Coordinates of C-alpha atoms and ligand atoms in Angstrom, one line a residue:
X43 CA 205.7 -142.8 71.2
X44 CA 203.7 -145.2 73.7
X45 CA 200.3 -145.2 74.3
X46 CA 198.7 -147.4 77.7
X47 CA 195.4 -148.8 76.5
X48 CA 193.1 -149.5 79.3
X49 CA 192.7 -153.7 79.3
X50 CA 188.9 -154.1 80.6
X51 CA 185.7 -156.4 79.4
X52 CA 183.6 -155.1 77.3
X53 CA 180.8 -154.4 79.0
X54 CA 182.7 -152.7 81.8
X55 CA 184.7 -150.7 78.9
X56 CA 180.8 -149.8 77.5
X57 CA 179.9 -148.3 81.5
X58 CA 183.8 -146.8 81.4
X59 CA 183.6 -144.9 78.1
X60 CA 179.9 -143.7 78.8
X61 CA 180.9 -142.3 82.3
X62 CA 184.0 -141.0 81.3
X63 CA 184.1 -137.5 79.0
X64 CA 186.2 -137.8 76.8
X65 CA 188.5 -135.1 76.4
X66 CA 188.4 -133.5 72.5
X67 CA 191.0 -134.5 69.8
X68 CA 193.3 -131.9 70.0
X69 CA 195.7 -133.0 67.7
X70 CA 196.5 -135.8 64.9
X71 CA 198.5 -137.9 67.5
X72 CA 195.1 -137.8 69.8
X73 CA 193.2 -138.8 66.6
X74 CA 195.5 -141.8 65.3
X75 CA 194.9 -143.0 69.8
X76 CA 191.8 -143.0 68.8
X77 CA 192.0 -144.8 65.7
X78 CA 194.1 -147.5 67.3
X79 CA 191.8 -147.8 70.2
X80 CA 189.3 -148.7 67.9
X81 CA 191.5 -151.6 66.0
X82 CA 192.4 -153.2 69.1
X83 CA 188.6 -153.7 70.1
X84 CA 188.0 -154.7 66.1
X85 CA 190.8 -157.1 66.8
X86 CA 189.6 -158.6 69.9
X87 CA 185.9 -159.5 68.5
X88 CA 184.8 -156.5 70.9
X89 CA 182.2 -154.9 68.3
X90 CA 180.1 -152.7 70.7
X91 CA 183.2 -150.8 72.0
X92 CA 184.3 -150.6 68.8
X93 CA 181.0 -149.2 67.4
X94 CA 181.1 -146.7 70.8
X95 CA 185.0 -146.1 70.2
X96 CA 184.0 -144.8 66.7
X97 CA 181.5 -142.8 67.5
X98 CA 183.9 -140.7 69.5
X99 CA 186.4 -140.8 66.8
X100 CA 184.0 -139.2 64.7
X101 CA 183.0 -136.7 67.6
X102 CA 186.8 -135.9 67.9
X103 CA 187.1 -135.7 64.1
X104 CA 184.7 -133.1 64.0
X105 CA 186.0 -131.3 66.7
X106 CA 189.8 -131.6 65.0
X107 CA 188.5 -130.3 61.6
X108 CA 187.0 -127.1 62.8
X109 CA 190.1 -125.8 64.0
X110 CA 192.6 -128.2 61.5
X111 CA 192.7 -128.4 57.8
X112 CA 192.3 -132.5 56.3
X113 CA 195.2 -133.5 55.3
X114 CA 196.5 -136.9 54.1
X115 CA 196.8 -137.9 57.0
X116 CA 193.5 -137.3 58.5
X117 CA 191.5 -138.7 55.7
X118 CA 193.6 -141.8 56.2
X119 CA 192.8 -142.6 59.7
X120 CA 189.1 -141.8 58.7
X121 CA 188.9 -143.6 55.6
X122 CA 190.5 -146.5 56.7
X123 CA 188.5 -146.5 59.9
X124 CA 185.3 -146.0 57.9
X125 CA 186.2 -149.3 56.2
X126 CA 185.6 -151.6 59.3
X127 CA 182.3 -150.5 59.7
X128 CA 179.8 -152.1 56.9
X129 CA 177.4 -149.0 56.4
X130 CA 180.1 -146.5 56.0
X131 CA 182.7 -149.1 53.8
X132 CA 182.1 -147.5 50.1
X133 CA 182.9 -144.1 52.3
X134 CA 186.0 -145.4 53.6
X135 CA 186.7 -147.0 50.2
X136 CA 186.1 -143.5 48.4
X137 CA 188.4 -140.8 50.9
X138 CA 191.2 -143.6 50.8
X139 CA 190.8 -143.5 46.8
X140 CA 190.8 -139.5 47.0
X141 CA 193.7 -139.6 49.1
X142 CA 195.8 -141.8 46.4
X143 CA 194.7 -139.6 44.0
X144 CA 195.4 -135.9 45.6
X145 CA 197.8 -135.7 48.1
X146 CA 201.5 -134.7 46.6
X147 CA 203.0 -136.2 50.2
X148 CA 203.4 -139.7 49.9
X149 CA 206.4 -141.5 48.7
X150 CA 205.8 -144.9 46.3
X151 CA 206.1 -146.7 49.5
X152 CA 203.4 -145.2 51.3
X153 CA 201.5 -145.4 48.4
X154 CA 202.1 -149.0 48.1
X155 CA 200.7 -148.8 52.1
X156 CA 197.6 -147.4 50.9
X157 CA 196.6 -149.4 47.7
X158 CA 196.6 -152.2 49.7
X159 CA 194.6 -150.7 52.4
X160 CA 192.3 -150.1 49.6
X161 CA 192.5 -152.6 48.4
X162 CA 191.5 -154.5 51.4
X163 CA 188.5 -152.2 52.2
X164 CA 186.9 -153.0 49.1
X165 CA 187.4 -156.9 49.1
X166 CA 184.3 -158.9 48.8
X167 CA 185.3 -160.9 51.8
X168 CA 186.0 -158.0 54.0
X169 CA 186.5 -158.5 57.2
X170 CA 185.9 -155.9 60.7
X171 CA 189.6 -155.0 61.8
X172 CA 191.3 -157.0 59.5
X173 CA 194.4 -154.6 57.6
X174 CA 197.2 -155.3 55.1
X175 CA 199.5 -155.0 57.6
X176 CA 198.8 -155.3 61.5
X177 CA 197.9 -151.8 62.4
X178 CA 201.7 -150.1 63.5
X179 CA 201.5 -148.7 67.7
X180 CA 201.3 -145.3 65.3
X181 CA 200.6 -144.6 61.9
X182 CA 202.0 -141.0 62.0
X183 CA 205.3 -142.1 63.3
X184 CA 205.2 -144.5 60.4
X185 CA 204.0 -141.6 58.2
X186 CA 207.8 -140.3 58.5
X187 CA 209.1 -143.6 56.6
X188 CA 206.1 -143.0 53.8
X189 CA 206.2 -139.3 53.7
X190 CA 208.8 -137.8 50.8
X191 CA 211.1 -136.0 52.5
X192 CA 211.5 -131.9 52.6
X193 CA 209.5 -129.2 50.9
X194 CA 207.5 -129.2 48.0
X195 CA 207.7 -126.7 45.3
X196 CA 205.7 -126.8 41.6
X197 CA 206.8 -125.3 39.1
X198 CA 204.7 -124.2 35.9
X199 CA 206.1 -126.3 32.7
X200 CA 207.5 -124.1 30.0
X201 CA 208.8 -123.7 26.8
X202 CA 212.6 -122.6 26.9
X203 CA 213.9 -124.5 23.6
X204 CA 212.4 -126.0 20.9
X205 CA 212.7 -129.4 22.5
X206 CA 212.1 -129.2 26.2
X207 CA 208.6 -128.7 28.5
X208 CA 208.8 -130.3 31.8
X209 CA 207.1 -129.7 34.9
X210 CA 208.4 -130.8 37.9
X211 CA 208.1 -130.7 41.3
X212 CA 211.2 -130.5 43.6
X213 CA 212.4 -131.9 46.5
X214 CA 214.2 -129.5 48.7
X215 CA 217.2 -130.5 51.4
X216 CA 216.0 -127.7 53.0
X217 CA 214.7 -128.2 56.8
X218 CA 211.2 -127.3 56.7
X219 CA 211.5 -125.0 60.1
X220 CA 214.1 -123.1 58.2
X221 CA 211.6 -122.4 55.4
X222 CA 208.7 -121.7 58.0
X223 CA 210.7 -119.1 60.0
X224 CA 210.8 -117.0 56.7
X225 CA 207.0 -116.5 57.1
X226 CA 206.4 -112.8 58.2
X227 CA 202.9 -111.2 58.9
X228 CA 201.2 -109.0 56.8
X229 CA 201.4 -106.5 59.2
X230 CA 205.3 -106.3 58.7
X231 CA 206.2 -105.4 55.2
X232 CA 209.3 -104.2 55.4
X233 CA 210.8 -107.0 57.4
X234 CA 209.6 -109.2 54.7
X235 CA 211.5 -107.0 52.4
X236 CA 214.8 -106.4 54.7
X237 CA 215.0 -110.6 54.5
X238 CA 214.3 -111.1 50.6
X239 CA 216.9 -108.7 49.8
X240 CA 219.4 -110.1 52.4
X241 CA 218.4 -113.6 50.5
X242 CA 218.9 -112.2 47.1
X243 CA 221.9 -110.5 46.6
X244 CA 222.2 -107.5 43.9
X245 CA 218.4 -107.1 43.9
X246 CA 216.4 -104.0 44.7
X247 CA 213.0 -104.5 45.8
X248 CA 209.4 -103.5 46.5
X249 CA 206.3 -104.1 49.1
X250 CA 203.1 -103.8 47.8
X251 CA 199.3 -105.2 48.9
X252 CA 201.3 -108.0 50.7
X253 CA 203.6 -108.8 48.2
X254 CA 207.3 -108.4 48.8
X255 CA 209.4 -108.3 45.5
X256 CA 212.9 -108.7 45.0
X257 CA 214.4 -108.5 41.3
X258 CA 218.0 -107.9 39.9
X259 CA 219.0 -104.3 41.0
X260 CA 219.6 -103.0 37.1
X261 CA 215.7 -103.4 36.8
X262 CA 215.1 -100.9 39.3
X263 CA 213.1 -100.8 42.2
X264 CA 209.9 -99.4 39.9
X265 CA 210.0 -102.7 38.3
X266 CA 209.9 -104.8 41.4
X267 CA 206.7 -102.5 42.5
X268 CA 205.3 -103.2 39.0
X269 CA 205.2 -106.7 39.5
X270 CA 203.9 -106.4 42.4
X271 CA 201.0 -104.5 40.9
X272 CA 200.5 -106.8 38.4
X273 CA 200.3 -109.8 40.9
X274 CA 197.4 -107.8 43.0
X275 CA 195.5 -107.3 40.0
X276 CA 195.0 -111.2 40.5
X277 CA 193.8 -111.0 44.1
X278 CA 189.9 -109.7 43.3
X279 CA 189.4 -112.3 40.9
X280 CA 190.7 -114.9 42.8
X281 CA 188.4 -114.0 45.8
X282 CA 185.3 -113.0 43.9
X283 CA 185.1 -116.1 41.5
X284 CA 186.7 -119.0 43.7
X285 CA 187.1 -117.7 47.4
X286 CA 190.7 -117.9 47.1
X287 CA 191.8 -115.5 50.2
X288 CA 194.8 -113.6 50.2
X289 CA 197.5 -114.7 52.5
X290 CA 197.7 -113.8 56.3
X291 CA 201.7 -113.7 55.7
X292 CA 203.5 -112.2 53.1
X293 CA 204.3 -113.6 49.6
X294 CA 207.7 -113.2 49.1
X295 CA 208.3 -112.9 45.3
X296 CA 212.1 -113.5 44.1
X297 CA 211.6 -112.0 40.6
X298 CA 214.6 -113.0 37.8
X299 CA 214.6 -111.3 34.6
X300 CA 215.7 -114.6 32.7
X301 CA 215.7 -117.7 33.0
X302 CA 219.5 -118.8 34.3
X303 CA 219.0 -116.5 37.1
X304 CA 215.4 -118.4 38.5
X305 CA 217.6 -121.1 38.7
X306 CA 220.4 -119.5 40.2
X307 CA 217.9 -118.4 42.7
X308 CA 216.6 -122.0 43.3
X309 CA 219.7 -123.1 44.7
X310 CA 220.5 -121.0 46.4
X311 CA 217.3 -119.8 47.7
X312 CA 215.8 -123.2 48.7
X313 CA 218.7 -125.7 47.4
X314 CA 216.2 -126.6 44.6
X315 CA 217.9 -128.1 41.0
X316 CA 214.8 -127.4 39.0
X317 CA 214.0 -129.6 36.1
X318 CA 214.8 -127.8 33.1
X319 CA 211.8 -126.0 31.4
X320 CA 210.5 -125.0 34.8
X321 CA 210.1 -121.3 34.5
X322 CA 208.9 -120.6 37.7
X323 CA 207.9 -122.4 41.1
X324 CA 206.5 -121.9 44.7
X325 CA 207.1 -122.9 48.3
X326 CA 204.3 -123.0 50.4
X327 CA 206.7 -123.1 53.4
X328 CA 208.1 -120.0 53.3
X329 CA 204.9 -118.5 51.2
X330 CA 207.3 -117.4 48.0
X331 CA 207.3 -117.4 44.7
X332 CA 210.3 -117.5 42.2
X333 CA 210.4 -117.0 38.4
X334 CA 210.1 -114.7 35.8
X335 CA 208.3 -112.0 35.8
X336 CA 207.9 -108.4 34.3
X337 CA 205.3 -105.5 35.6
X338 CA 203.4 -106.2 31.9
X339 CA 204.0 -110.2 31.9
X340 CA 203.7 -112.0 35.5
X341 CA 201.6 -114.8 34.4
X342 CA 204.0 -117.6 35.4
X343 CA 204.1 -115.8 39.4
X344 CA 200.1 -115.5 38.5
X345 CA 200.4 -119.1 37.8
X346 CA 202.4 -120.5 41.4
X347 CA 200.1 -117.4 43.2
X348 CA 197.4 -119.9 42.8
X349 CA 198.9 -122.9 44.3
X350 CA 200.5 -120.8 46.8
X351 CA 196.5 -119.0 47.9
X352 CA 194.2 -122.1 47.4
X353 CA 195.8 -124.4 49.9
X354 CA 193.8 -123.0 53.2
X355 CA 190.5 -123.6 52.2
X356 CA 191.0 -126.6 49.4
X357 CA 194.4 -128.6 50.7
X358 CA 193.5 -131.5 49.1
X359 CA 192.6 -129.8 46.1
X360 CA 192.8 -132.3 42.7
X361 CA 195.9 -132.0 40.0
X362 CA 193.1 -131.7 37.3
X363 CA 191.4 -128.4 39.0
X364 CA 194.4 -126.9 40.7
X365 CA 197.0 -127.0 37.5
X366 CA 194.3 -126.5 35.4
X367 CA 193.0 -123.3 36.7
X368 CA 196.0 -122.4 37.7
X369 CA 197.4 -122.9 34.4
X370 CA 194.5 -120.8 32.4
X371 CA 194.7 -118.0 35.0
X372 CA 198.1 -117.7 33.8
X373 CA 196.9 -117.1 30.2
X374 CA 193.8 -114.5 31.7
X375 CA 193.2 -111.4 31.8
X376 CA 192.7 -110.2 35.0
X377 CA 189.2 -108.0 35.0
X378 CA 188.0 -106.1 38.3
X379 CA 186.5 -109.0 39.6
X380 CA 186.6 -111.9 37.2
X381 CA 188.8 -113.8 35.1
X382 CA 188.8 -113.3 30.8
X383 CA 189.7 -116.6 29.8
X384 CA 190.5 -117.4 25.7
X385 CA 192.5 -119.3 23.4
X386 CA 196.4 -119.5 24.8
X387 CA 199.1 -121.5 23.6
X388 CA 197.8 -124.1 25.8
X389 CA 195.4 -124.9 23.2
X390 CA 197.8 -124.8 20.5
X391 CA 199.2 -127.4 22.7
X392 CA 196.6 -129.8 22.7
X393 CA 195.3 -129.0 19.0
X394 CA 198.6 -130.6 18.0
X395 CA 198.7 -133.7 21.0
X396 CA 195.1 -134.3 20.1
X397 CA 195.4 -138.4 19.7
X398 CA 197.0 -137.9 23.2
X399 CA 194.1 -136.5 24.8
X400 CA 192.6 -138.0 28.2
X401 CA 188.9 -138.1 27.9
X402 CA 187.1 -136.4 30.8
X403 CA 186.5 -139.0 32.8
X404 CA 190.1 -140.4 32.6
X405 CA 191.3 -136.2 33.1
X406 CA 189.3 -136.5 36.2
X407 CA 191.3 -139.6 37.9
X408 CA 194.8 -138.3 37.6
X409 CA 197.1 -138.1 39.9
X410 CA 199.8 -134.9 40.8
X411 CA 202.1 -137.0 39.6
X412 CA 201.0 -137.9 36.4
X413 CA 201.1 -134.4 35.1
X414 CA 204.8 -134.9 35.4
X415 CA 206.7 -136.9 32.4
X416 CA 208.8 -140.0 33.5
X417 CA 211.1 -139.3 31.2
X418 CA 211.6 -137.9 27.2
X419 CA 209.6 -140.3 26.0
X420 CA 206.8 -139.5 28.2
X421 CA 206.6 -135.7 27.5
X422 CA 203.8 -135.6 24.7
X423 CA 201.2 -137.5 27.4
X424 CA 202.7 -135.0 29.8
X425 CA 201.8 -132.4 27.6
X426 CA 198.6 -133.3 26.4
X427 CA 197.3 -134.4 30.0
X428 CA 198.9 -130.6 31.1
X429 CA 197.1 -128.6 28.2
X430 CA 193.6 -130.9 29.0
X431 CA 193.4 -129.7 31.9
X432 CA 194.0 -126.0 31.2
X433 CA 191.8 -126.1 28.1
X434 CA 189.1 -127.9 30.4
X435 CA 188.7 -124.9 33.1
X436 CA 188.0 -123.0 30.0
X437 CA 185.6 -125.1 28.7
X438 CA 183.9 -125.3 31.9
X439 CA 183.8 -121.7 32.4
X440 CA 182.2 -120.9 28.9
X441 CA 179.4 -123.5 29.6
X442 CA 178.6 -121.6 33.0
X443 CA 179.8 -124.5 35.1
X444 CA 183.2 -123.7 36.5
X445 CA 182.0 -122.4 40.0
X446 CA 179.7 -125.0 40.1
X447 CA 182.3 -127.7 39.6
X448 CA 185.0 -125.9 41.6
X449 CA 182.6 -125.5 45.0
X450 CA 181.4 -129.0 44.6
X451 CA 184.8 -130.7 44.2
X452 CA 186.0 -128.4 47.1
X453 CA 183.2 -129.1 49.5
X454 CA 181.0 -132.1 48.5
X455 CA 184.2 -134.5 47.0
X456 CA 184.2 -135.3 50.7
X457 CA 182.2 -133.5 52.6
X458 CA 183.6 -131.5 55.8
X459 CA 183.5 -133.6 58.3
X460 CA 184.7 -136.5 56.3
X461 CA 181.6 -138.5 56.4
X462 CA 180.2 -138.6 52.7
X463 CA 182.6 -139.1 49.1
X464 CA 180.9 -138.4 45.6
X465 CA 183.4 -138.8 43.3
X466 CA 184.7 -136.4 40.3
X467 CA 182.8 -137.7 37.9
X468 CA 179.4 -138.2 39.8
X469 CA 180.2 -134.5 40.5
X470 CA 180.1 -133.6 37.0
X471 CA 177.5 -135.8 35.9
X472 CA 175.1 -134.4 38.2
X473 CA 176.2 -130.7 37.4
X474 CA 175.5 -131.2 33.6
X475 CA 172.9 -133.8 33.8
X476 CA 174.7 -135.8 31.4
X477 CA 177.1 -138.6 31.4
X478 CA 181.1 -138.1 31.1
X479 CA 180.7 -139.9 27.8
X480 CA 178.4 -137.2 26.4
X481 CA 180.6 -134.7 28.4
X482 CA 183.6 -135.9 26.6
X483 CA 181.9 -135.9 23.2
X484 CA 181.0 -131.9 24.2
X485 CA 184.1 -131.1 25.1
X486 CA 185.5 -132.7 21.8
X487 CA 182.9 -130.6 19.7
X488 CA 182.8 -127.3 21.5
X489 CA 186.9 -127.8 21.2
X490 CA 187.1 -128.6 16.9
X491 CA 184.7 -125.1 16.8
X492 CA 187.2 -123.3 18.3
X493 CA 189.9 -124.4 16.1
X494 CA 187.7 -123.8 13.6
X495 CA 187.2 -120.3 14.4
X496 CA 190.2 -119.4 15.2
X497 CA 191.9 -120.9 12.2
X498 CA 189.8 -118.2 10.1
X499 CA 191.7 -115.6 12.2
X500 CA 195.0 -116.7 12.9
X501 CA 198.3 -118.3 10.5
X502 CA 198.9 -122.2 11.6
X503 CA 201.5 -122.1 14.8
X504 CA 205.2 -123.0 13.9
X505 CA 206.3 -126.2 14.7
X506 CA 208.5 -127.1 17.2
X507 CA 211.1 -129.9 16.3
X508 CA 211.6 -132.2 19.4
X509 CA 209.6 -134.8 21.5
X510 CA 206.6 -132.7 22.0
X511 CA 204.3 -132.1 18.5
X512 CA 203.2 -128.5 19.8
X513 CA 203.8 -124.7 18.8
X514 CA 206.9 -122.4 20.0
X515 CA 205.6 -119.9 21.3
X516 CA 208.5 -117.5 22.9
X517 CA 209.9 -116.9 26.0
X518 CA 207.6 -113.9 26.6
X519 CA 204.3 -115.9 26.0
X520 CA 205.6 -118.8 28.1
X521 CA 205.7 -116.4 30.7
X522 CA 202.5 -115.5 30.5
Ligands
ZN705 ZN1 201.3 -125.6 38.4

């Protein structure tokens, strides 16, 4: 792509740009002109054009973000723009930091890209339109070389041996336009249906409350509308307790009744080789889920429901608050309008990876893809980080605070229009009125008196024999 940038004096650029309106962002590309308009008069020592030029990027942003979501991208151009300007540097430095931390987008290259612009933003020595690397004539052109590649799917870790519990997110060879032009409206179940059960051979299926669900046709089409049921029980809570809005398309839901079959359906549903010990996973391009599910047990759909729902109004939602509530609605029970959260496996999971344990503050600086193990080896942090974050929600929802936390991390993390950043912890520390120390030492308390009560009740949980110190729960429970 080319852009012509206007060469004038600065003062004559000053009378230009205040005589000239200038037309509204309407997309990223118009954004990242912007953004490189205001480099180039960084560059050349022009600081009142650039403080002008900035000003209307802001303007534009503004504009952009009523009608766009923030993604990566987005908070990259305004971070990193935020950085040349002294007042608003520890802003910059903070969404650039978020952005590391949240998006699931980024390759190791392009996260390489951003450390150092980070890195550079928060240098003692920093200087006004200085970069890592000279700007590029476009960052989203360049955003192709740092992006991964395809779709994204996450799938909910599992128990499927004694040995095994992975969670992975795949990469799919799928072109995203193919995935996209699976979306159908609400207002058209049954071609929703027609397609899933073209896609799924030897299924029968159901449409219900804007699911579509396709299972194996010796099930029966009753047991494809009971999943369906069981996955709208899920929609009230959702919306009353977090503001997480049913879809405007429908969720397509390819149902297997065990667990060869989910990954049948991976391949050949969206060319995905799942990890082993996924049990279930969801595409947000084609709004589907895939797993196991039964009309009494769809927790692990429940489970990918929520990453599937939250992405409108929280994109750039963190791994910590996303997997984590995602992962204890799974375990719920579904009331009218609120979620019963209590003791799951999940807990029997980090009961026995206890010395593994993040503290809160560290739970609160992950990444997406640190909840996923680099290898054997690395499955018992894996685990423990994945059942922290589960057993956290729950924590936070018995002191009162999960709302609290949820809204604030969705809306005040950085705020709208991307011009303040209060980190996770500040977040937390100003909802309890206590430090994440004396958080942590809460958490670990409030934790030990549930084991203890629930020891009273309840036989020790078998041990499992493999990389991962935890319980073995069965296939049935791991699906819920
Ligand atoms: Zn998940």
């Amino acid at each position: 792509m080319s852009h012509i940038r206007p060469r004038c004096f600065q003062l004559l650029c000053l009378v230009l740009l205040s005589l000239i309106p200038h037309a509204a962002a309407q997309t990223i590309d118009d954004l990242n002109q912007r953004w490189h308009d205001t480099f180039v008069a960084l560059k050349n020592g022009q600081q009142d054009t650039a403080d002008a030029l900035f000003k209307n990027f802001n303007q534009d942003l503004r504009l952009y973000l009523q009608k766009n979501n923030a993604d990566w991208r987005v908070e990259f151009l305004a971070g990193s723009l935020e950085c040349q300007f002294s007042q608003w540097r520890s802003t910059g430095a903070g969404i650039l930091r978020s952005v590391l931390q949240n998006n699931r987008d980024l390759n190791e290259k392009g996260k390489a890209q951003l450390s150092s612009w980070l890195t550079a933003c928060t240098a003692e020595n920093h200087a006004s339109g200085s970069t890592p690397d000279a700007p590029t004539a476009d960052i989203i052109d360049v955003a192709v070389h740092v992006q991964t590649p395809g779709i994204h799917s996450f799938g909910k870790a599992g128990y499927l041996d004694n040995s095994e519990h992975i969670s992975g997110a795949a990469v799919s060879p799928l072109p995203v336009n193919e995935l996209l032009a699976r979306r159908v409206p609400i207002s058209e179940p049954q071609r929703a249906l027609d397609a899933a059960l073209a896609r799924y051979p030897g299924s029968v299926g159901s449409t219900i409350a804007g699911f579509t669900v396709a299972t194996d046709k010796y099930r029966g089409a009753d047991s494809a509308s009971g999943i369906g049921r069981c996955l709208q029980s899920y929609l009230a809570p959702l919306k009353q307790e977090f503001e997480i809005d049913r879809s405007e398309y429908v969720v397509t839901v390819y149902a297997a009744p065990w667990i060869d079959q989910v990954y049948d359906n991976a391949r050949k549903l969206h060319g995905l080789t799942l990890p082993q010990g996924v049990v279930a996973y969801s595409v947000l391009e084609d709004m589907s889920l895939s797993g196991l599910g039964s009309p009494t047990g769809c927790g692990s759909l429940a489970h990918e429901l929520v990453h599937l729902l939250i992405k409108p109004k929280f994109p750039m939602s963190p791994a910590w608050l996303e997997e984590g509530l995602a992962s204890e609605v799974a375990v719920s029970s579904a009331r009218s309008d609120q979620f019963e959260f209590s003791w799951s496996w999940r807990d029997a999971m980090l009961e026995q990876n206890i010395a593994l344990r993040p503290t809160v503050a560290n739970l609160l600086e992950t990444s997406w893809g640190d909840f996923n193990a680099a290898g054997r080896e690395d499955l018992p942090r894996a685990a423990a980080l994945q059942a922290m974050a589960a057993v956290f929600i729950r924590y936070l929802d018995t002191q009162g605070k999960l709302k609290e936390v949820y809204f604030a991390a969705r809306d005040q993390h950085i705020t709208a229009d991307l011009s303040q950043y209060r980190s996770y912890g500040e977040i937390l520390e100003k909802t309890f009125v206590k430090s994440a120390d004396d958080i942590d030492h809460d958490f670990d308390a409030w934790f030990k008196k549930q084991q203890a009560s629930r020891l009273k009740d309840t036989p020790a949980p078998r041990k499992c024999n493999g990389p991962v110190q935890g319980p073995c729960p069965d296939l049935k429970q791991t699906a819920n």
